[in-house]
CSV table of N, CA and C in Angstrom, one decimal:
chain,number,residue,atom,x,y,z
A,20,UNK,N,118.1,70.5,87.5
A,20,UNK,CA,116.9,71.0,88.2
A,20,UNK,C,117.1,72.5,88.4
A,21,UNK,N,116.1,73.3,88.1
A,21,UNK,CA,116.2,74.7,88.3
A,21,UNK,C,116.1,75.1,89.8
A,22,UNK,N,116.8,76.2,90.1
A,22,UNK,CA,116.7,76.7,91.5
A,22,UNK,C,115.3,77.3,91.7
A,23,UNK,N,114.7,77.1,92.8
A,23,UNK,CA,113.4,77.8,93.1
A,23,UNK,C,113.6,78.8,94.2
A,24,UNK,N,112.7,79.7,94.3
A,24,UNK,CA,112.7,80.8,95.3
A,24,UNK,C,111.3,81.0,95.8
A,25,UNK,N,111.1,81.2,97.0
A,25,UNK,CA,109.9,81.5,97.6
A,25,UNK,C,109.8,83.0,98.1
A,26,UNK,N,108.8,83.6,97.7
A,26,UNK,CA,108.6,85.0,98.0
A,26,UNK,C,107.4,85.1,99.1
A,27,UNK,N,107.6,85.9,100.1
A,27,UNK,CA,106.6,85.9,101.2
A,27,UNK,C,105.9,87.2,101.2
A,28,UNK,N,104.6,87.2,101.3
A,28,UNK,CA,103.8,88.4,101.6
A,28,UNK,C,103.1,88.2,102.9
A,29,UNK,N,103.2,89.1,103.8
A,29,UNK,CA,102.7,88.9,105.2
A,29,UNK,C,101.7,90.0,105.5
A,30,UNK,N,100.5,89.5,106.1
A,30,UNK,CA,99.5,90.5,106.5
A,30,UNK,C,99.3,90.3,108.0
A,31,UNK,N,99.2,91.4,108.7
A,31,UNK,CA,98.9,91.4,110.1
A,31,UNK,C,97.8,92.3,110.4
A,32,UNK,N,96.8,91.8,111.2
A,32,UNK,CA,95.6,92.5,111.6
A,32,UNK,C,95.5,92.6,113.1
A,33,UNK,N,95.5,93.9,113.6
A,33,UNK,CA,95.3,94.1,115.0
A,33,UNK,C,93.8,94.3,115.2
A,34,UNK,N,93.2,93.5,116.1
A,34,UNK,CA,91.8,93.6,116.4
A,34,UNK,C,91.4,94.1,117.7
A,35,UNK,N,90.3,94.8,117.8
A,35,UNK,CA,89.8,95.2,119.1
A,35,UNK,C,89.1,94.1,119.9
A,36,UNK,N,88.5,94.4,121.0
A,36,UNK,CA,87.9,93.3,121.8
A,36,UNK,C,86.8,92.6,121.2
A,37,UNK,N,86.2,93.3,120.1
A,37,UNK,CA,85.1,92.7,119.4
A,37,UNK,C,85.5,92.0,118.1
A,38,UNK,N,86.8,91.9,117.9
A,38,UNK,CA,87.5,91.3,116.7
A,38,UNK,C,87.2,92.1,115.5
A,39,UNK,N,87.1,93.5,115.7
A,39,UNK,CA,87.0,94.4,114.5
A,39,UNK,C,88.4,94.9,114.3
A,40,UNK,N,88.8,95.0,113.0
A,40,UNK,CA,90.1,95.4,112.7
A,40,UNK,C,90.4,96.9,113.1
A,41,UNK,N,91.5,97.1,113.8
A,41,UNK,CA,91.9,98.5,114.2
A,41,UNK,C,93.1,98.9,113.3
A,42,UNK,N,93.9,98.0,113.0
A,42,UNK,CA,95.1,98.3,112.2
A,42,UNK,C,95.4,97.1,111.3
A,43,UNK,N,95.8,97.5,110.0
A,43,UNK,CA,96.2,96.5,109.0
A,43,UNK,C,97.7,96.9,108.7
A,44,UNK,N,98.5,95.9,108.7
A,44,UNK,CA,99.9,96.1,108.3
A,44,UNK,C,100.3,95.0,107.4
A,45,UNK,N,101.2,95.3,106.4
A,45,UNK,CA,101.6,94.3,105.5
A,45,UNK,C,103.1,94.5,105.1
A,46,UNK,N,103.7,93.3,104.8
A,46,UNK,CA,105.1,93.3,104.4
A,46,UNK,C,105.3,92.5,103.1
A,47,UNK,N,106.1,92.9,102.2
A,47,UNK,CA,106.5,92.2,101.0
A,47,UNK,C,108.0,92.5,100.8
A,48,UNK,N,108.9,91.8,101.4
A,48,UNK,CA,110.3,92.1,101.3
A,48,UNK,C,110.8,92.3,99.9
A,49,UNK,N,110.3,91.4,99.0
A,49,UNK,CA,110.8,91.5,97.6
A,49,UNK,C,110.4,92.8,96.9
A,50,UNK,N,109.3,93.5,97.5
A,50,UNK,CA,108.8,94.7,96.9
A,50,UNK,C,109.3,95.9,97.8
A,51,UNK,N,110.1,95.7,98.8
A,51,UNK,CA,110.6,96.7,99.6
A,51,UNK,C,109.6,97.3,100.6
A,52,UNK,N,108.6,96.5,100.9
A,52,UNK,CA,107.5,96.9,101.8
A,52,UNK,C,107.7,96.2,103.2
A,53,UNK,N,107.8,97.0,104.3
A,53,UNK,CA,108.1,96.4,105.5
A,53,UNK,C,107.1,97.0,106.6
A,54,UNK,N,106.1,96.2,107.0
A,54,UNK,CA,105.2,96.6,108.0
A,54,UNK,C,104.5,97.9,107.7
A,55,UNK,N,104.1,98.1,106.5
A,55,UNK,CA,103.4,99.3,106.0
A,55,UNK,C,101.9,99.2,106.5
A,56,UNK,N,101.4,100.4,106.9
A,56,UNK,CA,100.0,100.4,107.4
A,56,UNK,C,99.1,100.6,106.2
A,57,UNK,N,97.9,100.0,106.3
A,57,UNK,CA,96.8,100.2,105.3
A,57,UNK,C,95.5,100.3,106.1
A,58,UNK,N,94.5,101.0,105.4
A,58,UNK,CA,93.2,101.1,106.0
A,58,UNK,C,92.2,100.1,105.5
A,59,UNK,N,92.5,99.5,104.4
A,59,UNK,CA,91.6,98.5,103.8
A,59,UNK,C,92.4,97.5,102.9
A,60,UNK,N,91.9,96.3,102.7
A,60,UNK,CA,92.5,95.3,101.8
A,60,UNK,C,91.5,94.4,101.3
A,61,UNK,N,91.7,93.9,100.1
A,61,UNK,CA,90.9,92.9,99.4
A,61,UNK,C,91.9,91.9,98.9
A,62,UNK,N,91.7,90.6,99.3
A,62,UNK,CA,92.5,89.5,98.8
A,62,UNK,C,91.6,88.5,98.2
A,63,UNK,N,91.9,88.1,96.9
A,63,UNK,CA,91.2,87.1,96.2
A,63,UNK,C,92.1,85.9,95.9
A,64,UNK,N,91.6,84.7,96.2
A,64,UNK,CA,92.4,83.5,95.9
A,64,UNK,C,91.6,82.6,95.0
A,65,UNK,N,92.1,82.1,93.9
A,65,UNK,CA,91.3,81.1,93.1
A,65,UNK,C,91.6,79.7,93.6
A,66,UNK,N,90.5,79.0,94.0
A,66,UNK,CA,90.6,77.6,94.4
A,66,UNK,C,90.2,76.8,93.1
A,67,UNK,N,91.3,76.3,92.5
A,67,UNK,CA,91.1,75.6,91.2
A,67,UNK,C,90.3,74.3,91.4
A,68,UNK,N,90.5,73.6,92.5
A,68,UNK,CA,89.8,72.4,92.8
A,68,UNK,C,88.3,72.6,92.9
A,69,UNK,N,87.9,73.6,93.6
A,69,UNK,CA,86.4,73.9,93.8
A,69,UNK,C,85.9,74.9,92.7
A,70,UNK,N,86.8,75.4,91.9
A,70,UNK,CA,86.4,76.4,90.8
A,70,UNK,C,85.7,77.6,91.4
A,71,UNK,N,86.2,78.1,92.5
A,71,UNK,CA,85.6,79.3,93.1
A,71,UNK,C,86.6,80.2,93.7
A,72,UNK,N,86.2,81.5,93.8
A,72,UNK,CA,87.1,82.5,94.4
A,72,UNK,C,86.8,82.6,95.9
A,73,UNK,N,87.9,82.6,96.6
A,73,UNK,CA,87.9,82.8,98.1
A,73,UNK,C,88.4,84.2,98.4
A,74,UNK,N,87.7,84.9,99.3
A,74,UNK,CA,88.0,86.3,99.5
A,74,UNK,C,88.2,86.6,100.9
A,75,UNK,N,89.1,87.6,101.2
A,75,UNK,CA,89.2,88.3,102.5
A,75,UNK,C,89.1,89.8,102.2
A,76,UNK,N,88.1,90.4,102.7
A,76,UNK,CA,87.9,91.8,102.6
A,76,UNK,C,87.9,92.4,104.0
A,77,UNK,N,88.9,93.3,104.3
A,77,UNK,CA,89.0,93.9,105.6
A,77,UNK,C,89.2,95.4,105.5
A,78,UNK,N,88.7,96.1,106.5
A,78,UNK,CA,88.9,97.5,106.6
A,78,UNK,C,88.9,97.9,108.0
A,79,UNK,N,89.7,98.9,108.4
A,79,UNK,CA,89.7,99.3,109.8
A,79,UNK,C,88.5,100.2,110.1
A,80,UNK,N,88.2,100.2,111.4
A,80,UNK,CA,86.9,100.9,111.7
A,80,UNK,C,87.1,102.4,111.6
A,81,UNK,N,88.3,102.9,111.4
A,81,UNK,CA,88.4,104.4,111.1
A,81,UNK,C,88.6,104.7,109.6
A,82,UNK,N,88.3,103.7,108.7
A,82,UNK,CA,88.4,104.0,107.3
A,82,UNK,C,87.3,104.9,106.9
A,83,UNK,N,87.5,106.1,106.4
A,83,UNK,CA,86.5,107.0,106.0
A,83,UNK,C,85.7,106.5,104.8
A,84,UNK,N,84.4,106.7,104.7
A,84,UNK,CA,83.6,106.2,103.7
A,84,UNK,C,84.0,106.8,102.3
A,85,UNK,N,84.4,108.1,102.3
A,85,UNK,CA,84.8,108.7,101.0
A,85,UNK,C,86.1,108.0,100.5
A,86,UNK,N,87.0,107.6,101.4
A,86,UNK,CA,88.2,106.9,100.9
A,86,UNK,C,87.8,105.5,100.5
A,87,UNK,N,86.8,104.9,101.2
A,87,UNK,CA,86.4,103.5,100.8
A,87,UNK,C,85.8,103.5,99.3
A,88,UNK,N,85.1,104.6,99.0
A,88,UNK,CA,84.6,104.7,97.6
A,88,UNK,C,85.7,104.8,96.6
A,89,UNK,N,86.7,105.6,97.0
A,89,UNK,CA,87.9,105.8,96.1
A,89,UNK,C,88.6,104.5,96.0
A,90,UNK,N,88.8,103.8,97.1
A,90,UNK,CA,89.5,102.5,97.1
A,90,UNK,C,88.8,101.5,96.2
A,91,UNK,N,87.4,101.5,96.2
A,91,UNK,CA,86.7,100.6,95.4
A,91,UNK,C,86.9,100.9,93.9
A,92,UNK,N,86.8,102.2,93.6
A,92,UNK,CA,87.0,102.7,92.2
A,92,UNK,C,88.3,102.3,91.7
A,93,UNK,N,89.4,102.6,92.5
A,93,UNK,CA,90.7,102.2,92.0
A,93,UNK,C,90.9,100.7,91.9
A,94,UNK,N,90.3,100.0,92.7
A,94,UNK,CA,90.4,98.5,92.6
A,94,UNK,C,89.7,98.0,91.4
A,95,UNK,N,88.5,98.6,91.1
A,95,UNK,CA,87.8,98.2,89.8
A,95,UNK,C,88.7,98.5,88.6
A,96,UNK,N,89.3,99.7,88.6
A,96,UNK,CA,90.1,100.1,87.4
A,96,UNK,C,91.3,99.1,87.3
A,97,UNK,N,91.9,98.8,88.4
A,97,UNK,CA,93.1,97.9,88.3
A,97,UNK,C,92.7,96.5,88.0
A,98,UNK,N,91.4,96.1,88.4
A,98,UNK,CA,90.9,94.7,88.0
A,98,UNK,C,90.7,94.7,86.5
A,99,UNK,N,90.3,95.8,85.9
A,99,UNK,CA,90.1,95.9,84.4
A,99,UNK,C,91.5,95.8,83.7
A,100,UNK,N,92.4,96.5,84.3
A,100,UNK,CA,93.8,96.4,83.7
A,100,UNK,C,94.3,94.9,83.8
A,101,UNK,N,94.1,94.3,84.9
A,101,UNK,CA,94.6,92.9,85.1
A,101,UNK,C,93.9,92.0,84.2
A,102,UNK,N,92.6,92.2,84.1
A,102,UNK,CA,91.8,91.4,83.1
A,102,UNK,C,92.3,91.5,81.7
A,103,UNK,N,92.7,92.7,81.3
A,103,UNK,CA,93.2,92.9,79.9
A,103,UNK,C,94.5,92.1,79.7
A,104,UNK,N,95.4,92.3,80.7
A,104,UNK,CA,96.7,91.6,80.6
A,104,UNK,C,96.5,90.1,80.6
A,105,UNK,N,95.6,89.6,81.4
A,105,UNK,CA,95.4,88.1,81.6
A,105,UNK,C,94.7,87.5,80.4
A,106,UNK,N,93.8,88.3,79.7
A,106,UNK,CA,92.9,87.6,78.7
A,106,UNK,C,93.1,88.2,77.3
A,107,UNK,N,93.7,89.4,77.2
A,107,UNK,CA,93.8,90.1,75.9
A,107,UNK,C,92.4,90.4,75.3
A,108,UNK,N,91.4,90.4,76.1
A,108,UNK,CA,90.0,90.6,75.7
A,108,UNK,C,89.7,92.1,75.7
A,109,UNK,N,90.0,92.8,74.5
A,109,UNK,CA,89.9,94.2,74.4
A,109,UNK,C,88.4,94.7,74.6
A,110,UNK,N,87.5,94.0,74.0
A,110,UNK,CA,86.0,94.4,74.1
A,110,UNK,C,85.5,94.4,75.5
A,111,UNK,N,85.8,93.3,76.3
A,111,UNK,CA,85.3,93.3,77.6
A,111,UNK,C,86.0,94.2,78.5
A,112,UNK,N,87.3,94.4,78.2
A,112,UNK,CA,88.1,95.4,79.0
A,112,UNK,C,87.5,96.8,78.8
A,113,UNK,N,87.1,97.1,77.6
A,113,UNK,CA,86.5,98.5,77.3
A,113,UNK,C,85.2,98.6,78.1
A,114,UNK,N,84.4,97.5,78.1
A,114,UNK,CA,83.1,97.5,78.8
A,114,UNK,C,83.4,97.7,80.3
A,115,UNK,N,84.4,97.0,80.9
A,115,UNK,CA,84.7,97.2,82.3
A,115,UNK,C,85.1,98.6,82.6
A,116,UNK,N,86.0,99.2,81.7
A,116,UNK,CA,86.4,100.6,82.0
A,116,UNK,C,85.3,101.6,81.8
A,117,UNK,N,84.3,101.3,81.0
A,117,UNK,CA,83.1,102.1,80.9
A,117,UNK,C,82.4,102.1,82.2
A,118,UNK,N,82.2,100.9,82.8
A,118,UNK,CA,81.6,100.8,84.1
A,118,UNK,C,82.4,101.6,85.1
A,119,UNK,N,83.7,101.5,85.1
A,119,UNK,CA,84.5,102.2,86.1
A,119,UNK,C,84.2,103.7,86.0
A,120,UNK,N,84.1,104.2,84.7
A,120,UNK,CA,83.8,105.6,84.6
A,120,UNK,C,82.4,106.0,85.1
A,121,UNK,N,81.5,105.1,84.8
A,121,UNK,CA,80.1,105.3,85.4
A,121,UNK,C,80.1,105.3,86.9
A,122,UNK,N,80.8,104.3,87.5
A,122,UNK,CA,80.9,104.2,88.9
A,122,UNK,C,81.5,105.5,89.5
A,123,UNK,N,82.6,106.0,88.9
A,123,UNK,CA,83.2,107.3,89.4
A,123,UNK,C,82.2,108.4,89.2
A,124,UNK,N,81.5,108.5,88.1
A,124,UNK,CA,80.6,109.6,87.9
A,124,UNK,C,79.5,109.6,88.9
A,125,UNK,N,78.9,108.4,89.2
A,125,UNK,CA,77.8,108.3,90.1
A,125,UNK,C,78.2,108.6,91.6
A,126,UNK,N,79.4,108.3,91.9
A,126,UNK,CA,80.0,108.6,93.2
A,126,UNK,C,80.6,110.0,93.3
A,127,UNK,N,80.6,110.7,92.1
A,127,UNK,CA,81.2,112.0,92.0
A,127,UNK,C,82.7,112.0,92.4
A,128,UNK,N,83.4,111.0,91.9
A,128,UNK,CA,84.8,110.9,92.2
A,128,UNK,C,85.7,111.6,91.2
A,129,UNK,N,85.2,111.8,90.0
A,129,UNK,CA,85.9,112.5,89.0
A,129,UNK,C,85.3,113.9,88.8
A,130,UNK,N,86.2,114.8,88.7
A,130,UNK,CA,85.7,116.2,88.5
A,130,UNK,C,85.8,116.6,87.0
């Protein structure tokens, strides 16, 4: 029998009295991350039984809108890259990347 290993990723959310996120911190010891602060996070989990995506989207109340736009753009770009690695579908990856360019242009993120 092969040896198994469990890797742990931990998320901690400090909330205000209205349960609005004030601070987000995360740790991933295998990646050398220990209690690093973040202003926003998106987590997607595939529920194979229900055949649906479960999501947690959080951002702190002091996350600037301009940074949120940049965060979304970079997330879309990385989703395109992940889609390509997972499916090898070059045509759809190119379409997704075209949308990312359009998104950045409309939000004036690229100069």
